[in-house]
Amino acid sequence: MPSEDHPMTIRPLFEINEDEPVPPVDAPKIVDRRQEAKRVVKRITSIIDDHRHACLALKVTLGESELNIVIDALRDHAKGGPGTLDLSNHDEIQSHCLSRLFEELVEEPSNILYATKTGADSIRYDAMESSFWIECLDLLQKINSPNQNS
């Protein structure tokens, strides 16, 4: 408590009827989902390209079928499943490459943050919601599967 001997030196979190924090929203609002999905897919594609380049030294190709294995596991994980990669038809080196790509991409939804203003001086950062992540994975799969009928 401030007094004459001990003045208040710490700014209060908020003052009554002024600067009250805004109650949090359920999920961050994405104004332009299509544009945001393109931005996310561009980021994911960059990561995939880095992995493709790294795999060249191991004589491993990350083609459409390999990417579909990773995307399917990511989608399963986003829906609450275990996100298990189907590596039954791949050797140890190929399996390692696909596992490393999955491990990096599965972290992406928590690395992409959306800012929500919650007060005059405060911002809350939320990770991407799983339904939007699945939309981005669908778009990525569509882009990487030119032979797929849409």
Tab-separated table of C-alpha atoms in Angstrom:
chain	number	residue	atom	x	y	z
A	1	MET	CA	0.000	0.000	0.000
A	2	PRO	CA	1.375	3.407	-0.849
A	3	SER	CA	1.896	5.838	1.971
A	4	GLU	CA	3.788	9.045	2.518
A	5	ASP	CA	6.808	7.057	3.653
A	6	HIS	CA	6.530	4.485	0.842
A	7	PRO	CA	5.225	6.007	-2.398
A	8	MET	CA	3.818	3.655	-4.990
A	9	THR	CA	6.644	2.913	-7.410
A	10	ILE	CA	5.020	0.093	-9.321
A	11	ARG	CA	2.354	0.770	-11.892
A	12	PRO	CA	-0.829	-1.171	-11.100
A	13	LEU	CA	-1.847	-3.885	-13.547
A	14	PHE	CA	-4.974	-1.908	-14.310
A	15	GLU	CA	-7.009	0.748	-12.608
A	16	ILE	CA	-10.678	0.340	-11.829
A	17	ASN	CA	-12.814	1.413	-14.822
A	18	GLU	CA	-9.702	2.322	-16.815
A	19	ASP	CA	-7.546	0.036	-18.905
A	20	GLU	CA	-9.469	-3.044	-17.817
A	21	PRO	CA	-8.278	-6.033	-19.779
A	22	VAL	CA	-10.494	-7.262	-22.552
A	23	PRO	CA	-11.719	-10.795	-21.904
A	24	PRO	CA	-9.876	-13.303	-24.102
A	25	VAL	CA	-11.521	-14.533	-27.252
A	26	ASP	CA	-11.885	-18.246	-27.935
A	27	ALA	CA	-9.623	-18.260	-30.962
A	28	PRO	CA	-7.687	-15.605	-32.823
A	29	LYS	CA	-9.571	-14.125	-35.746
A	30	ILE	CA	-7.841	-14.536	-39.084
A	31	VAL	CA	-9.093	-11.743	-41.306
A	32	ASP	CA	-8.044	-13.205	-44.672
A	33	ARG	CA	-7.787	-16.984	-44.241
A	34	ARG	CA	-6.813	-17.580	-47.843
A	35	GLN	CA	-3.937	-15.098	-47.768
A	36	GLU	CA	-2.781	-16.327	-44.363
A	37	ALA	CA	-2.889	-19.952	-45.553
A	38	LYS	CA	-0.695	-19.006	-48.515
A	39	ARG	CA	1.778	-17.385	-46.119
A	40	VAL	CA	1.878	-20.502	-43.919
A	41	VAL	CA	2.236	-22.836	-46.919
A	42	LYS	CA	5.106	-20.695	-48.213
A	43	ARG	CA	6.827	-21.118	-44.841
A	44	ILE	CA	6.197	-24.896	-44.823
A	45	THR	CA	7.423	-25.194	-48.424
A	46	SER	CA	10.651	-23.454	-47.468
A	47	ILE	CA	11.220	-26.013	-44.693
A	48	ILE	CA	10.461	-28.878	-47.090
A	49	ASP	CA	12.897	-27.445	-49.647
A	50	ASP	CA	15.615	-27.278	-46.977
A	51	HIS	CA	14.999	-30.944	-46.149
A	52	ARG	CA	14.975	-31.914	-49.830
A	53	HIS	CA	18.341	-30.228	-50.269
A	54	ALA	CA	19.782	-31.940	-47.164
A	55	CYS	CA	18.527	-35.328	-48.396
A	56	LEU	CA	20.417	-35.039	-51.688
A	57	ALA	CA	23.703	-35.852	-49.935
A	58	LEU	CA	22.068	-39.053	-48.668
A	59	LYS	CA	20.768	-39.890	-52.154
A	60	VAL	CA	17.185	-39.667	-50.864
A	61	THR	CA	14.446	-37.982	-52.855
A	62	LEU	CA	11.470	-36.407	-51.120
A	63	GLY	CA	8.829	-36.684	-53.798
A	64	GLU	CA	5.057	-36.410	-53.820
A	65	SER	CA	4.419	-39.804	-52.208
A	66	GLU	CA	6.936	-39.159	-49.407
A	67	LEU	CA	5.462	-35.726	-48.700
A	68	ASN	CA	1.971	-37.222	-48.614
A	69	ILE	CA	3.130	-39.635	-45.887
A	70	VAL	CA	4.353	-36.692	-43.801
A	71	ILE	CA	1.273	-34.551	-44.503
A	72	ASP	CA	-1.084	-37.416	-43.602
A	73	ALA	CA	0.736	-37.926	-40.293
A	74	LEU	CA	0.660	-34.171	-39.574
A	75	ARG	CA	-3.069	-34.067	-40.292
A	76	ASP	CA	-3.664	-37.061	-37.999
A	77	HIS	CA	-1.629	-35.386	-35.244
A	78	ALA	CA	-3.598	-32.130	-35.638
A	79	LYS	CA	-6.842	-34.079	-35.191
A	80	GLY	CA	-5.561	-35.500	-31.899
A	81	GLY	CA	-4.193	-38.767	-33.233
A	82	PRO	CA	-0.693	-40.130	-32.746
A	83	GLY	CA	0.560	-38.775	-36.077
A	84	THR	CA	2.366	-41.983	-36.964
A	85	LEU	CA	4.340	-42.038	-40.206
A	86	ASP	CA	3.707	-45.039	-42.485
A	87	LEU	CA	7.331	-45.957	-43.196
A	88	SER	CA	6.766	-49.631	-44.030
A	89	ASN	CA	8.002	-49.254	-47.625
A	90	HIS	CA	11.067	-47.156	-46.824
A	91	ASP	CA	14.590	-48.067	-45.773
A	92	GLU	CA	16.289	-46.763	-42.643
A	93	ILE	CA	17.790	-43.661	-44.263
A	94	GLN	CA	14.552	-42.685	-46.020
A	95	SER	CA	12.647	-43.252	-42.780
A	96	HIS	CA	15.071	-41.018	-40.917
A	97	CYS	CA	14.645	-38.224	-43.477
A	98	LEU	CA	10.856	-38.415	-43.327
A	99	SER	CA	10.883	-38.542	-39.526
A	100	ARG	CA	13.108	-35.452	-39.306
A	101	LEU	CA	10.806	-33.535	-41.661
A	102	PHE	CA	7.757	-34.577	-39.640
A	103	GLU	CA	9.443	-33.595	-36.364
A	104	GLU	CA	10.196	-30.123	-37.674
A	105	LEU	CA	6.800	-29.517	-39.261
A	106	VAL	CA	4.766	-30.821	-36.312
A	107	GLU	CA	6.136	-27.870	-34.282
A	108	GLU	CA	5.090	-25.238	-36.818
A	109	PRO	CA	1.577	-24.491	-35.496
A	110	SER	CA	3.085	-23.415	-32.173
A	111	ASN	CA	5.747	-21.331	-33.949
A	112	ILE	CA	3.232	-19.289	-35.938
A	113	LEU	CA	1.669	-16.813	-33.522
A	114	TYR	CA	-1.277	-14.464	-33.846
A	115	ALA	CA	-1.365	-11.250	-31.810
A	116	THR	CA	-4.581	-10.222	-30.051
A	117	LYS	CA	-4.744	-6.855	-28.307
A	118	THR	CA	-6.103	-7.483	-24.806
A	119	GLY	CA	-5.734	-4.031	-23.289
A	120	ALA	CA	-4.214	-0.617	-23.753
A	121	ASP	CA	-0.682	-1.909	-23.210
A	122	SER	CA	-1.031	-5.651	-23.580
A	123	ILE	CA	-1.056	-8.186	-26.379
A	124	ARG	CA	-1.747	-11.900	-26.125
A	125	TYR	CA	-0.056	-14.300	-28.535
A	126	ASP	CA	-1.913	-17.433	-29.591
A	127	ALA	CA	-0.615	-20.407	-31.517
A	128	MET	CA	-2.369	-21.435	-34.699
A	129	GLU	CA	-5.571	-23.380	-34.138
A	130	SER	CA	-5.550	-26.961	-35.375
A	131	SER	CA	-8.459	-26.516	-37.814
A	132	PHE	CA	-6.568	-23.775	-39.662
A	133	TRP	CA	-3.381	-25.878	-39.630
A	134	ILE	CA	-5.338	-28.690	-41.307
A	135	GLU	CA	-6.573	-26.221	-43.953
A	136	CYS	CA	-2.947	-25.255	-44.622
A	137	LEU	CA	-1.918	-28.916	-44.878
A	138	ASP	CA	-4.758	-29.520	-47.352
A	139	LEU	CA	-3.557	-26.599	-49.473
A	140	LEU	CA	0.035	-27.835	-49.287
A	141	GLN	CA	-1.024	-31.314	-50.391
A	142	LYS	CA	-3.048	-29.867	-53.261
A	143	ILE	CA	-0.072	-27.799	-54.429
A	144	ASN	CA	2.332	-30.758	-54.151
A	145	SER	CA	-0.034	-33.228	-55.840
A	146	PRO	CA	-0.583	-31.833	-59.343
A	147	ASN	CA	-1.949	-35.197	-60.527
A	148	GLN	CA	-4.662	-35.199	-57.865
A	149	ASN	CA	-8.143	-34.462	-59.195
A	150	SER	CA	-9.687	-31.480	-57.423
